[in-house]
C-alpha cells in the first residue's frame, strides 16, 4: 500500500497517510493537531474541485481522453445498439438485460406512466406561462404525498417500485406541462408505443385517432435520452446524494436534484445556448460575439466542462444525431452558427488554453428546437433521462456501508464571541 509521509511543521509531528485508489482519507489528517483539544487538520475544497465523495461503479469518465462509459460500456456503443430503457436497466441493475428481462422492465414502466388525477389538478394550478422546470420540480415533490410509503427507503422492493414510477412518470409530467402552456387537453399514455414514441404522443397528439411518431425522430430522442442518463458526480447527482443521505424519500430527493439541474451552468445551459445563438443571429456576427466572451463579457454557453478537458463524447454523437433529425425537419441556420462558433473557438488560443470544448448542451438544444420542443422545455428533456442516473446513484448511496448523512465542515470567518447590546444603546447596523 503506497502512502504519504506528512510532516506538520507547526509541531514537528510526522504521520503516514495511506494512499488508496489515488486518494487519501481526509479524516487521516485529523491526527495532526496543535493542541490536545484541537479538532485536527481539515481539508478545504470549495466546489469539491479535488474531492471524491463516494465510491461508484456506475459511470466512468476520463476527461482528458474524452471517455464516457456506463457500467463499463462505451457511450458510443450504447447509443448505437441499445434503447433508452435498456440503458436505464443497465444503470439501475449493473448489467444489460436479456430479452425477457427487458420485456418485464418495459412492461413495469408502462404500468406506471399515468399520473394520479389529483396530480393533474395540481398542475392546472400553475399559470399558463409557468416555466416547465418549476412545474416539474414541484410536481415531482408533490408525488411524495401521493406515495407516502416511499419514505421506507430501506425496503428494496419499495425502492424498485418508486424508481419505476419516477422513470415512467417524468415524460407524462413533461407532456402535461407542455399541454398546459397551450391550453391543450392532456393526452393519456398509449402503452402500445415505445417509451419515446409515447412521450411524443402525449406531447403532440391532436385529433388523430392514434399518434404515429416519426421513427427517425423517435430514435433520435431515444439516443439523446441515453446520452443524458448519467454522468457520475455532477452537481445534480451530488444534490441527489446529499438529500438522499438524510434518508428523505426518492421523490423529494429527485425534486432537489432537478432543482440543481435547472441552473444555467448545469442542465439549464441547453436553453441558454439557444438564447446565445439567437443573440448572435448570423454567421457573420460570430467573431464579434467570441471577442465579447474573450473580453470577459459572458460565457460561451454549451462550452467547457469541469471534467472533460477534451471534446465531450456525447457532443460528437449529438452532432451526428442532429444530421439525422434534419433529414426530417430540415436544417436551420442555428446549426450553421453553432458549427461556425465551434470552428472559431477550437482554433482560438483563449479557449484552447482553457481546454474549452463543446459539451453535451451545445448541440442538444438545436435538435430539440428542430423537433418542435420549446426552449423552456430543454432542461426538462435533460431531466427525463437523468432521473435514471440520479436514482441509480441514490440506490448505490443507500447500499454503501461507508456513507452517512452528508454534513461538510467550514472555515469560520465571522465574529468571535460578542454580546447583545440593549436596543436603546444599539448603533445603526452596518449593511453587511
Ligand atoms: C453540464 O458536471 C457534469 O458532468 C455536468 C454535465 C452532466 O452531464 O451532468 O456534463 C452537464 O452541466 C454540462 C455543462 C453545461 N454548462 C455550460 O455549458 C455553461 C458554460 N460552461 C461554464 O460555465 C463552465 O465551463 C462549467 C460550469 C461547465 C465548468 O466550469 P468550471 O469547471 O468551474 O471552470 P471555471 O468556471 O473555473 O472556468 C475556468 C476558466 C475561467 O477562465 P479564467 O478565470 O481562468 O480566465 O475557463 C473560463 C472561465 O472564465 N470558462 C469559460 C467557459 N467555461 C469556463 N469561458 C468562456 N465560456 C465558457 N463556457
CSV table of C-alpha atoms and ligand atoms in Angstrom, one decimal:
chain,number,residue,atom,x,y,z
A,1,UNK,CA,0.0,0.0,0.0
A,2,UNK,CA,1.6,3.3,-1.0
A,3,UNK,CA,1.5,6.3,1.4
A,4,UNK,CA,2.3,9.9,2.1
A,5,UNK,CA,4.6,10.9,4.9
A,6,UNK,CA,3.3,14.2,6.2
A,7,UNK,CA,5.3,16.5,8.5
A,8,UNK,CA,3.4,19.1,10.4
A,9,UNK,CA,6.0,21.9,10.8
A,10,UNK,CA,3.8,23.6,13.3
A,11,UNK,CA,4.6,20.8,15.8
A,12,UNK,CA,7.2,18.6,14.1
A,13,UNK,CA,4.8,15.7,14.2
A,14,UNK,CA,5.0,13.3,11.3
A,15,UNK,CA,2.3,10.8,10.1
A,16,UNK,CA,2.0,8.3,7.4
A,17,UNK,CA,-1.2,8.6,5.3
A,18,UNK,CA,-2.2,5.6,3.2
A,19,UNK,CA,-3.0,6.2,-0.5
A,20,UNK,CA,-5.8,4.1,-1.8
A,21,UNK,CA,-7.3,4.4,-5.3
A,22,UNK,CA,-5.3,7.6,-5.9
A,23,UNK,CA,-6.8,9.3,-2.8
A,24,UNK,CA,-6.1,9.9,0.8
A,25,UNK,CA,-8.8,9.9,3.5
A,26,UNK,CA,-9.3,13.4,4.7
A,27,UNK,CA,-10.0,12.2,8.2
A,28,UNK,CA,-6.5,10.8,8.4
A,29,UNK,CA,-5.3,14.4,8.6
A,30,UNK,CA,-7.1,14.9,11.8
A,31,UNK,CA,-4.2,13.2,13.6
A,32,UNK,CA,-2.3,16.5,13.0
A,33,UNK,CA,-3.2,18.7,16.0
A,34,UNK,CA,-1.5,21.8,17.5
A,35,UNK,CA,-3.0,21.0,21.0
A,36,UNK,CA,-4.8,18.0,22.5
A,37,UNK,CA,-8.2,19.8,22.2
A,38,UNK,CA,-7.5,20.8,18.6
A,39,UNK,CA,-10.2,19.4,16.2
A,40,UNK,CA,-7.3,18.4,13.9
A,41,UNK,CA,-6.2,19.3,10.3
A,42,UNK,CA,-9.1,19.6,7.9
A,43,UNK,CA,-9.1,19.9,4.0
A,44,UNK,CA,-10.6,22.9,2.3
A,45,UNK,CA,-12.1,22.3,-1.2
A,46,UNK,CA,-14.8,24.8,-2.3
A,47,UNK,CA,-17.0,23.3,-5.0
A,48,UNK,CA,-15.2,20.0,-4.5
A,49,UNK,CA,-12.6,20.6,-7.2
A,50,UNK,CA,-10.4,17.8,-5.9
A,51,UNK,CA,-12.6,15.7,-3.6
A,52,UNK,CA,-14.1,12.3,-4.1
A,53,UNK,CA,-17.4,12.0,-2.2
A,54,UNK,CA,-18.1,8.3,-2.8
A,55,UNK,CA,-17.1,5.1,-4.4
A,56,UNK,CA,-19.2,4.3,-7.5
A,57,UNK,CA,-19.3,1.6,-10.2
A,58,UNK,CA,-22.0,3.2,-12.3
A,59,UNK,CA,-20.3,5.7,-14.7
A,60,UNK,CA,-16.6,6.2,-15.7
A,61,UNK,CA,-15.4,9.4,-17.3
A,62,UNK,CA,-11.8,10.2,-18.5
A,63,UNK,CA,-11.9,13.9,-19.0
A,64,UNK,CA,-8.5,14.1,-20.8
A,65,UNK,CA,-9.3,11.3,-23.2
A,66,UNK,CA,-13.0,12.2,-23.7
A,67,UNK,CA,-14.2,8.8,-22.5
A,68,UNK,CA,-17.6,8.1,-21.0
A,69,UNK,CA,-18.7,4.5,-20.1
A,70,UNK,CA,-21.9,3.3,-18.3
A,71,UNK,CA,-21.1,0.2,-16.2
A,72,UNK,CA,-18.0,-0.3,-18.5
A,73,UNK,CA,-19.8,0.0,-21.8
A,74,UNK,CA,-18.6,2.9,-24.1
A,75,UNK,CA,-21.4,5.5,-24.6
A,76,UNK,CA,-20.9,5.2,-28.4
A,77,UNK,CA,-21.8,1.5,-28.3
A,78,UNK,CA,-24.8,2.0,-26.1
A,79,UNK,CA,-26.1,4.9,-28.3
A,80,UNK,CA,-25.7,2.8,-31.4
A,81,UNK,CA,-27.0,-0.6,-30.1
A,82,UNK,CA,-29.5,0.0,-27.3
A,83,UNK,CA,-32.8,1.7,-26.4
A,84,UNK,CA,-33.0,4.2,-23.5
A,85,UNK,CA,-35.0,1.7,-21.3
A,86,UNK,CA,-32.3,-0.9,-22.0
A,87,UNK,CA,-29.6,1.5,-20.8
A,88,UNK,CA,-31.8,2.6,-17.8
A,89,UNK,CA,-31.9,-1.1,-16.8
A,90,UNK,CA,-28.1,-1.3,-17.1
A,91,UNK,CA,-27.6,1.8,-15.0
A,92,UNK,CA,-30.0,0.6,-12.3
A,93,UNK,CA,-29.1,-3.1,-12.2
A,94,UNK,CA,-25.5,-3.1,-13.4
A,95,UNK,CA,-26.0,-5.4,-16.4
A,96,UNK,CA,-27.6,-5.1,-19.8
A,97,UNK,CA,-30.9,-7.0,-19.7
A,98,UNK,CA,-31.6,-10.2,-21.6
A,99,UNK,CA,-34.7,-10.1,-23.8
A,100,UNK,CA,-37.1,-11.4,-21.2
A,101,UNK,CA,-35.7,-9.1,-18.5
A,102,UNK,CA,-36.1,-6.1,-20.8
A,103,UNK,CA,-39.7,-7.1,-21.6
A,104,UNK,CA,-40.6,-7.3,-17.9
A,105,UNK,CA,-38.9,-3.9,-17.2
A,106,UNK,CA,-40.6,-2.2,-20.2
A,107,UNK,CA,-44.0,-3.5,-19.0
A,108,UNK,CA,-43.3,-2.4,-15.5
A,109,UNK,CA,-42.6,1.2,-16.7
A,110,UNK,CA,-45.7,1.1,-18.9
A,111,UNK,CA,-47.8,0.2,-15.9
A,112,UNK,CA,-46.7,3.4,-14.2
A,113,UNK,CA,-46.9,6.1,-16.9
A,114,UNK,CA,-50.2,7.6,-15.7
A,115,UNK,CA,-50.5,10.3,-13.1
A,116,UNK,CA,-52.9,10.3,-10.2
A,117,UNK,CA,-55.8,12.6,-11.3
A,118,UNK,CA,-55.2,14.9,-8.3
A,119,UNK,CA,-51.7,15.5,-9.7
A,120,UNK,CA,-53.3,16.7,-12.9
A,121,UNK,CA,-55.3,19.2,-10.9
A,122,UNK,CA,-52.1,20.3,-9.1
A,123,UNK,CA,-50.6,21.0,-12.5
A,124,UNK,CA,-53.6,23.1,-13.5
A,125,UNK,CA,-52.8,25.5,-10.6
A,126,UNK,CA,-49.8,26.9,-12.5
A,127,UNK,CA,-50.0,30.0,-14.7
A,128,UNK,CA,-50.1,29.1,-18.4
A,129,UNK,CA,-46.6,30.7,-18.8
A,130,UNK,CA,-45.0,29.0,-15.7
A,131,UNK,CA,-41.5,27.7,-16.6
A,132,UNK,CA,-41.8,23.9,-17.0
A,133,UNK,CA,-38.8,23.3,-14.8
A,134,UNK,CA,-40.6,24.9,-11.9
A,135,UNK,CA,-43.7,22.8,-12.7
A,136,UNK,CA,-41.6,19.6,-12.9
A,137,UNK,CA,-39.7,20.2,-9.7
A,138,UNK,CA,-42.9,21.0,-7.8
A,139,UNK,CA,-44.9,18.1,-9.3
A,140,UNK,CA,-42.2,15.5,-8.5
A,141,UNK,CA,-42.1,16.7,-4.9
A,142,UNK,CA,-45.9,16.6,-4.8
A,143,UNK,CA,-45.7,12.9,-5.8
A,144,UNK,CA,-44.1,12.2,-2.4
A,145,UNK,CA,-47.5,13.0,-0.9
A,146,UNK,CA,-49.2,10.6,-3.3
A,147,UNK,CA,-46.8,7.8,-2.4
A,148,UNK,CA,-46.0,8.3,1.3
A,149,UNK,CA,-44.9,4.6,1.6
A,150,UNK,CA,-41.8,5.8,-0.5
A,151,UNK,CA,-40.3,7.1,2.8
A,152,UNK,CA,-39.4,3.5,3.6
A,153,UNK,CA,-36.2,3.8,1.7
A,154,UNK,CA,-34.6,0.7,3.3
A,155,UNK,CA,-37.0,-1.7,1.6
A,156,UNK,CA,-35.6,-2.8,-1.8
A,157,UNK,CA,-38.9,-3.8,-3.2
A,158,UNK,CA,-40.4,-0.5,-2.2
A,159,UNK,CA,-37.4,1.4,-3.7
A,160,UNK,CA,-37.8,-0.5,-7.0
A,161,UNK,CA,-41.5,0.4,-7.2
A,162,UNK,CA,-40.8,4.1,-6.7
A,163,UNK,CA,-38.0,4.0,-9.2
A,164,UNK,CA,-40.2,2.5,-11.8
A,165,UNK,CA,-42.9,5.2,-11.0
A,166,UNK,CA,-40.4,8.0,-11.4
A,167,UNK,CA,-38.8,6.8,-14.6
A,168,UNK,CA,-42.3,6.2,-16.1
A,169,UNK,CA,-43.9,9.5,-15.0
A,170,UNK,CA,-41.2,12.0,-16.0
A,171,UNK,CA,-42.4,12.0,-19.6
A,172,UNK,CA,-46.0,12.2,-18.6
A,173,UNK,CA,-45.4,15.2,-16.3
A,174,UNK,CA,-43.3,16.9,-19.1
A,175,UNK,CA,-46.0,16.5,-21.7
A,176,UNK,CA,-48.7,17.8,-19.3
A,177,UNK,CA,-46.5,20.9,-18.6
A,178,UNK,CA,-46.3,21.4,-22.4
A,179,UNK,CA,-50.1,20.9,-23.0
A,180,UNK,CA,-50.9,23.2,-20.0
A,181,UNK,CA,-49.0,26.0,-21.6
A,182,UNK,CA,-51.0,25.9,-24.7
A,183,UNK,CA,-54.3,25.1,-23.0
A,184,UNK,CA,-54.5,21.8,-24.8
A,185,UNK,CA,-56.3,18.8,-23.4
A,186,UNK,CA,-54.0,16.3,-21.7
A,187,UNK,CA,-53.1,13.2,-23.7
A,188,UNK,CA,-53.1,10.0,-21.8
A,189,UNK,CA,-50.3,7.5,-22.2
A,190,UNK,CA,-50.6,5.0,-25.0
A,191,UNK,CA,-48.9,1.8,-23.9
A,192,UNK,CA,-48.8,0.3,-27.4
A,193,UNK,CA,-46.0,2.8,-28.1
A,194,UNK,CA,-42.3,2.7,-27.0
A,195,UNK,CA,-41.1,5.0,-24.2
A,196,UNK,CA,-40.1,7.9,-26.6
A,197,UNK,CA,-42.9,7.4,-29.0
A,198,UNK,CA,-45.4,7.5,-26.1
A,199,UNK,CA,-43.7,10.7,-24.9
A,200,UNK,CA,-44.1,12.2,-28.3
A,201,UNK,CA,-47.8,11.0,-28.3
A,202,UNK,CA,-48.5,12.8,-25.0
A,203,UNK,CA,-46.8,15.9,-26.3
A,204,UNK,CA,-48.1,16.2,-29.8
A,205,UNK,CA,-51.2,14.1,-30.4
A,206,UNK,CA,-54.1,16.2,-31.6
A,207,UNK,CA,-57.4,14.8,-33.0
A,208,UNK,CA,-56.0,11.8,-34.9
A,209,UNK,CA,-57.3,8.5,-33.5
A,210,UNK,CA,-53.7,7.1,-33.0
A,211,UNK,CA,-50.5,9.1,-32.8
A,212,UNK,CA,-47.8,7.8,-35.2
A,213,UNK,CA,-44.3,9.0,-34.3
A,214,UNK,CA,-41.7,9.6,-37.0
A,215,UNK,CA,-39.3,6.7,-36.4
A,216,UNK,CA,-36.2,8.8,-37.1
A,217,UNK,CA,-37.2,11.5,-34.6
A,218,UNK,CA,-38.2,8.8,-32.0
A,219,UNK,CA,-34.9,7.1,-32.4
A,220,UNK,CA,-33.0,10.5,-32.1
A,221,UNK,CA,-34.8,11.2,-28.9
A,222,UNK,CA,-34.0,7.8,-27.6
A,223,UNK,CA,-30.3,8.4,-28.3
A,224,UNK,CA,-30.4,11.8,-26.6
A,225,UNK,CA,-32.0,10.2,-23.6
A,226,UNK,CA,-29.2,7.6,-23.5
A,227,UNK,CA,-26.6,10.3,-23.6
A,228,UNK,CA,-28.1,12.3,-20.8
A,229,UNK,CA,-28.8,9.3,-18.4
A,230,UNK,CA,-25.9,9.6,-16.0
A,231,UNK,CA,-22.6,11.5,-15.6
A,232,UNK,CA,-21.1,10.4,-12.3
A,233,UNK,CA,-20.9,13.1,-9.5
A,234,UNK,CA,-22.2,16.1,-11.4
A,235,UNK,CA,-23.9,18.9,-9.5
A,236,UNK,CA,-27.4,17.5,-9.6
A,237,UNK,CA,-26.3,14.0,-8.7
A,238,UNK,CA,-24.3,15.3,-5.8
A,239,UNK,CA,-27.5,17.0,-4.7
A,240,UNK,CA,-29.5,13.8,-5.1
A,241,UNK,CA,-26.9,12.0,-2.9
A,242,UNK,CA,-26.8,14.8,-0.3
A,243,UNK,CA,-30.6,14.9,0.1
A,244,UNK,CA,-30.8,11.1,-0.1
A,245,UNK,CA,-28.2,10.8,2.6
A,246,UNK,CA,-30.7,12.2,5.1
A,247,UNK,CA,-33.0,9.3,4.2
A,248,UNK,CA,-35.5,11.6,2.5
A,249,UNK,CA,-37.8,9.8,0.1
A,250,UNK,CA,-36.8,9.5,-3.6
A,251,UNK,CA,-39.4,12.0,-4.8
A,252,UNK,CA,-38.2,15.0,-2.8
A,253,UNK,CA,-34.6,13.9,-3.4
A,254,UNK,CA,-35.2,13.9,-7.2
A,255,UNK,CA,-37.0,17.2,-6.9
A,256,UNK,CA,-33.9,18.6,-5.3
A,257,UNK,CA,-31.7,17.1,-7.9
A,258,UNK,CA,-33.9,18.6,-10.7
A,259,UNK,CA,-33.7,22.0,-9.0
A,260,UNK,CA,-29.9,21.8,-9.2
A,261,UNK,CA,-30.1,20.7,-12.8
A,262,UNK,CA,-32.1,23.8,-13.6
A,263,UNK,CA,-29.2,26.2,-13.1
A,264,UNK,CA,-27.7,27.8,-16.3
A,265,UNK,CA,-24.2,26.4,-15.5
A,266,UNK,CA,-25.6,22.9,-15.4
A,267,UNK,CA,-28.7,21.5,-17.2
A,268,UNK,CA,-30.1,24.9,-17.9
A,269,UNK,CA,-27.2,25.5,-20.3
A,270,UNK,CA,-29.0,23.9,-23.3
A,271,UNK,CA,-31.8,26.6,-23.1
A,272,UNK,CA,-29.1,29.3,-22.7
A,273,UNK,CA,-27.3,28.0,-25.8
A,274,UNK,CA,-30.4,28.7,-27.9
A,275,UNK,CA,-30.7,32.2,-26.5
A,276,UNK,CA,-27.0,32.8,-27.3
A,277,UNK,CA,-27.4,31.6,-30.9
A,278,UNK,CA,-30.5,33.8,-31.3
A,279,UNK,CA,-28.4,36.7,-29.9
A,280,UNK,CA,-25.6,36.0,-32.4
A,281,UNK,CA,-28.2,35.9,-35.1
A,282,UNK,CA,-25.9,35.2,-38.1
A,283,UNK,CA,-22.6,33.5,-39.0
A,284,UNK,CA,-21.1,37.0,-39.8
A,285,UNK,CA,-21.7,38.0,-36.1
A,286,UNK,CA,-19.9,35.1,-34.6
A,287,UNK,CA,-16.4,36.7,-34.4
A,288,UNK,CA,-17.7,39.7,-32.6
A,289,UNK,CA,-19.5,37.5,-30.1
A,290,UNK,CA,-16.4,35.4,-29.5
A,291,UNK,CA,-14.5,38.6,-28.9
A,292,UNK,CA,-17.1,39.7,-26.3
A,293,UNK,CA,-16.7,36.5,-24.4
A,294,UNK,CA,-12.9,36.7,-24.5
A,295,UNK,CA,-13.2,40.3,-23.1
A,296,UNK,CA,-14.9,38.7,-20.2
A,297,UNK,CA,-18.5,39.6,-21.1
A,298,UNK,CA,-20.4,36.3,-20.6
A,299,UNK,CA,-19.6,32.7,-21.4
A,300,UNK,CA,-19.9,30.5,-24.5
A,301,UNK,CA,-22.9,28.5,-23.2
A,302,UNK,CA,-22.6,24.8,-24.1
A,303,UNK,CA,-18.8,25.1,-23.9
A,304,UNK,CA,-16.4,23.9,-21.1
A,305,UNK,CA,-16.7,21.2,-18.5
A,306,UNK,CA,-15.3,20.6,-15.0
A,307,UNK,CA,-14.2,17.1,-16.0
A,308,UNK,CA,-13.9,17.0,-19.8
A,309,UNK,CA,-10.7,18.8,-21.0
A,310,UNK,CA,-11.3,17.2,-24.4
A,311,UNK,CA,-14.3,17.0,-26.6
A,312,UNK,CA,-17.4,15.8,-24.7
A,313,UNK,CA,-18.0,12.3,-26.4
A,314,UNK,CA,-21.7,13.0,-26.1
A,315,UNK,CA,-21.5,16.2,-28.1
A,316,UNK,CA,-20.0,14.2,-31.0
A,317,UNK,CA,-22.9,11.7,-31.0
A,318,UNK,CA,-25.4,14.6,-30.7
A,319,UNK,CA,-23.9,16.3,-33.7
A,320,UNK,CA,-24.4,13.1,-35.7
A,321,UNK,CA,-27.9,12.8,-34.4
A,322,UNK,CA,-28.7,16.4,-35.5
A,323,UNK,CA,-27.9,15.4,-39.1
A,324,UNK,CA,-30.4,12.5,-38.8
A,325,UNK,CA,-33.1,14.8,-37.4
A,326,UNK,CA,-32.5,17.5,-40.0
A,327,UNK,CA,-33.3,14.9,-42.8
A,328,UNK,CA,-36.8,15.0,-41.4
A,329,UNK,CA,-37.2,18.5,-40.1
A,330,UNK,CA,-34.9,20.4,-42.5
A,331,UNK,CA,-31.9,22.1,-41.2
A,332,UNK,CA,-31.9,25.6,-39.6
A,333,UNK,CA,-29.4,28.4,-39.6
A,334,UNK,CA,-28.7,27.9,-35.9
A,335,UNK,CA,-26.7,24.7,-36.6
A,336,UNK,CA,-24.6,26.7,-39.1
A,337,UNK,CA,-24.0,29.4,-36.5
A,338,UNK,CA,-23.2,26.8,-33.9
A,339,UNK,CA,-20.7,25.0,-36.2
A,340,UNK,CA,-19.0,28.3,-37.0
A,341,UNK,CA,-18.8,29.2,-33.3
A,342,UNK,CA,-17.3,25.8,-32.6
A,343,UNK,CA,-14.8,26.2,-35.5
A,344,UNK,CA,-13.6,29.6,-34.4
A,345,UNK,CA,-13.5,28.7,-30.7
A,346,UNK,CA,-11.5,25.5,-31.3
A,347,UNK,CA,-8.8,27.5,-33.1
A,348,UNK,CA,-8.7,30.4,-30.6
A,349,UNK,CA,-5.9,30.4,-28.0
A,350,UNK,CA,-8.3,31.7,-25.3
A,351,UNK,CA,-10.5,28.6,-25.5
A,352,UNK,CA,-7.7,26.2,-26.4
A,353,UNK,CA,-5.6,27.3,-23.4
A,354,UNK,CA,-8.6,26.8,-21.1
A,355,UNK,CA,-9.4,23.5,-22.8
A,356,UNK,CA,-13.0,24.6,-23.6
A,357,UNK,CA,-14.8,22.3,-25.9
A,358,UNK,CA,-18.5,21.8,-26.8
A,359,UNK,CA,-20.3,19.9,-24.1
A,360,UNK,CA,-23.5,17.9,-24.1
A,361,UNK,CA,-25.6,21.0,-24.1
A,362,UNK,CA,-24.1,22.7,-27.1
A,363,UNK,CA,-25.9,20.9,-29.9
A,364,UNK,CA,-28.8,19.3,-28.0
A,365,UNK,CA,-31.0,22.4,-27.9
A,366,UNK,CA,-30.7,22.8,-31.6
A,367,UNK,CA,-32.1,19.3,-32.2
A,368,UNK,CA,-34.8,19.8,-29.6
A,369,UNK,CA,-35.9,23.0,-31.2
A,370,UNK,CA,-35.9,21.4,-34.7
A,371,UNK,CA,-38.1,18.6,-33.3
A,372,UNK,CA,-40.6,21.2,-32.1
A,373,UNK,CA,-39.8,21.5,-28.4
A,374,UNK,CA,-39.9,25.0,-26.8
A,375,UNK,CA,-36.5,26.1,-25.4
A,376,UNK,CA,-38.2,26.3,-21.9
A,377,UNK,CA,-38.6,22.5,-22.1
A,378,UNK,CA,-35.0,21.7,-22.9
A,379,UNK,CA,-33.8,21.3,-19.3
A,380,UNK,CA,-36.9,19.2,-18.6
A,381,UNK,CA,-35.8,17.0,-21.5
A,382,UNK,CA,-32.5,16.6,-19.7
A,383,UNK,CA,-34.2,15.7,-16.5
A,384,UNK,CA,-36.3,12.9,-18.0
A,385,UNK,CA,-33.4,10.5,-18.6
A,386,UNK,CA,-31.2,11.9,-15.9
A,387,UNK,CA,-33.7,10.7,-13.3
A,388,UNK,CA,-32.3,7.2,-14.0
A,389,UNK,CA,-28.8,8.3,-13.1
A,390,UNK,CA,-30.0,10.1,-10.0
A,391,UNK,CA,-31.9,7.0,-8.9
A,392,UNK,CA,-29.0,4.6,-9.7
A,393,UNK,CA,-26.6,6.8,-7.7
A,394,UNK,CA,-29.2,7.1,-4.9
A,395,UNK,CA,-29.5,3.3,-4.6
A,396,UNK,CA,-25.7,3.0,-4.6
A,397,UNK,CA,-25.6,5.5,-1.7
A,398,UNK,CA,-28.2,3.6,0.3
A,399,UNK,CA,-26.3,0.3,-0.2
A,400,UNK,CA,-22.9,1.8,0.6
A,401,UNK,CA,-21.9,1.0,4.2
A,402,UNK,CA,-19.4,3.8,4.2
A,403,UNK,CA,-22.0,6.5,3.5
A,404,UNK,CA,-23.6,8.6,6.2
A,405,UNK,CA,-25.6,11.8,6.3
A,406,UNK,CA,-23.7,14.4,4.2
A,407,UNK,CA,-22.5,17.2,6.6
A,408,UNK,CA,-19.4,19.1,5.5
A,409,UNK,CA,-17.4,21.4,7.8
A,410,UNK,CA,-16.4,25.0,7.3
A,411,UNK,CA,-13.7,27.6,7.9
A,412,UNK,CA,-15.4,30.1,10.2
A,413,UNK,CA,-14.7,33.7,9.2
A,414,UNK,CA,-17.2,35.5,11.4
A,415,UNK,CA,-17.0,37.4,14.7
A,416,UNK,CA,-15.5,36.0,17.8
A,417,UNK,CA,-17.9,35.9,20.8
A,418,UNK,CA,-19.7,39.2,21.4
A,419,UNK,CA,-22.7,40.2,23.5
A,420,UNK,CA,-26.2,41.7,22.8
A,421,UNK,CA,-26.4,45.5,23.3
A,422,UNK,CA,-29.7,46.7,24.7
A,423,UNK,CA,-31.9,48.2,21.9
A,424,UNK,CA,-31.6,51.8,23.3
A,425,UNK,CA,-27.8,51.7,23.1
A,426,UNK,CA,-27.5,49.9,19.8
A,427,UNK,CA,-25.8,51.8,16.9
A,428,UNK,CA,-27.2,51.6,13.3
A,429,UNK,CA,-26.4,48.2,11.9
A,430,UNK,CA,-23.9,48.4,9.0
A,431,UNK,CA,-25.3,46.9,5.8
A,432,UNK,CA,-23.3,43.6,5.7
B,1,LIG,C1,-23.5,20.0,-17.8
B,1,LIG,O1,-20.6,18.0,-14.3
B,1,LIG,C2,-21.2,17.4,-15.3
B,1,LIG,O2,-21.0,16.3,-15.6
B,1,LIG,C3,-22.3,18.2,-15.9
B,1,LIG,C4,-22.9,17.6,-17.2
B,1,LIG,C5,-23.7,16.4,-16.9
B,1,LIG,O3,-23.9,15.6,-17.8
B,1,LIG,O4,-24.3,16.3,-15.7
B,1,LIG,O5,-21.9,17.3,-18.1
B,1,LIG,C6,-23.9,18.6,-17.8
B,1,LIG,O6,-23.8,20.7,-16.9
B,1,LIG,C7,-22.5,20.5,-18.9
B,1,LIG,C8,-22.1,22.0,-18.6
B,1,LIG,C9,-23.1,22.9,-19.1
B,1,LIG,N1,-22.8,24.3,-18.8
B,1,LIG,C10,-22.4,25.2,-19.7
B,1,LIG,O7,-22.3,24.9,-20.9
B,1,LIG,C11,-22.2,26.6,-19.2
B,1,LIG,C12,-21.0,27.2,-19.7
B,1,LIG,N2,-19.8,26.5,-19.1
B,1,LIG,C13,-19.2,27.0,-18.0
B,1,LIG,O8,-20.0,27.8,-17.1
B,1,LIG,C14,-18.2,26.1,-17.3
B,1,LIG,O9,-17.4,25.6,-18.3
B,1,LIG,C15,-18.6,25.0,-16.4
B,1,LIG,C16,-19.5,25.5,-15.4
B,1,LIG,C17,-19.3,23.9,-17.3
B,1,LIG,C18,-17.4,24.4,-15.8
B,1,LIG,O10,-16.8,25.4,-15.0
B,1,LIG,P1,-15.5,25.2,-14.1
B,1,LIG,O11,-15.0,23.8,-14.2
B,1,LIG,O12,-15.9,25.7,-12.7
B,1,LIG,O13,-14.5,26.1,-14.7
B,1,LIG,P2,-14.3,27.7,-14.4
B,1,LIG,O14,-15.6,28.3,-14.4
B,1,LIG,O15,-13.4,27.8,-13.3
B,1,LIG,O16,-13.5,28.1,-15.8
B,1,LIG,C19,-12.1,28.0,-15.9
B,1,LIG,C20,-11.7,29.1,-16.9
B,1,LIG,C21,-12.2,30.5,-16.4
B,1,LIG,O17,-11.4,31.5,-17.1
B,1,LIG,P3,-10.2,32.2,-16.1
B,1,LIG,O18,-10.8,32.7,-14.9
B,1,LIG,O19,-9.2,31.0,-15.9
B,1,LIG,O20,-9.6,33.3,-17.0
B,1,LIG,O21,-12.4,28.9,-18.2
B,1,LIG,C22,-13.3,30.0,-18.4
B,1,LIG,C23,-13.6,30.7,-17.1
B,1,LIG,O22,-13.9,32.0,-17.3
B,1,LIG,N3,-14.6,29.4,-18.9
B,1,LIG,C24,-15.3,29.9,-20.0
B,1,LIG,C25,-16.3,29.0,-20.1
B,1,LIG,N4,-16.2,28.0,-19.2
B,1,LIG,C26,-15.1,28.3,-18.5
B,1,LIG,N5,-15.1,31.0,-20.7
B,1,LIG,C27,-16.0,31.2,-21.7
B,1,LIG,N6,-17.0,30.3,-21.9
B,1,LIG,C28,-17.2,29.2,-21.2
B,1,LIG,N7,-18.3,28.4,-21.4
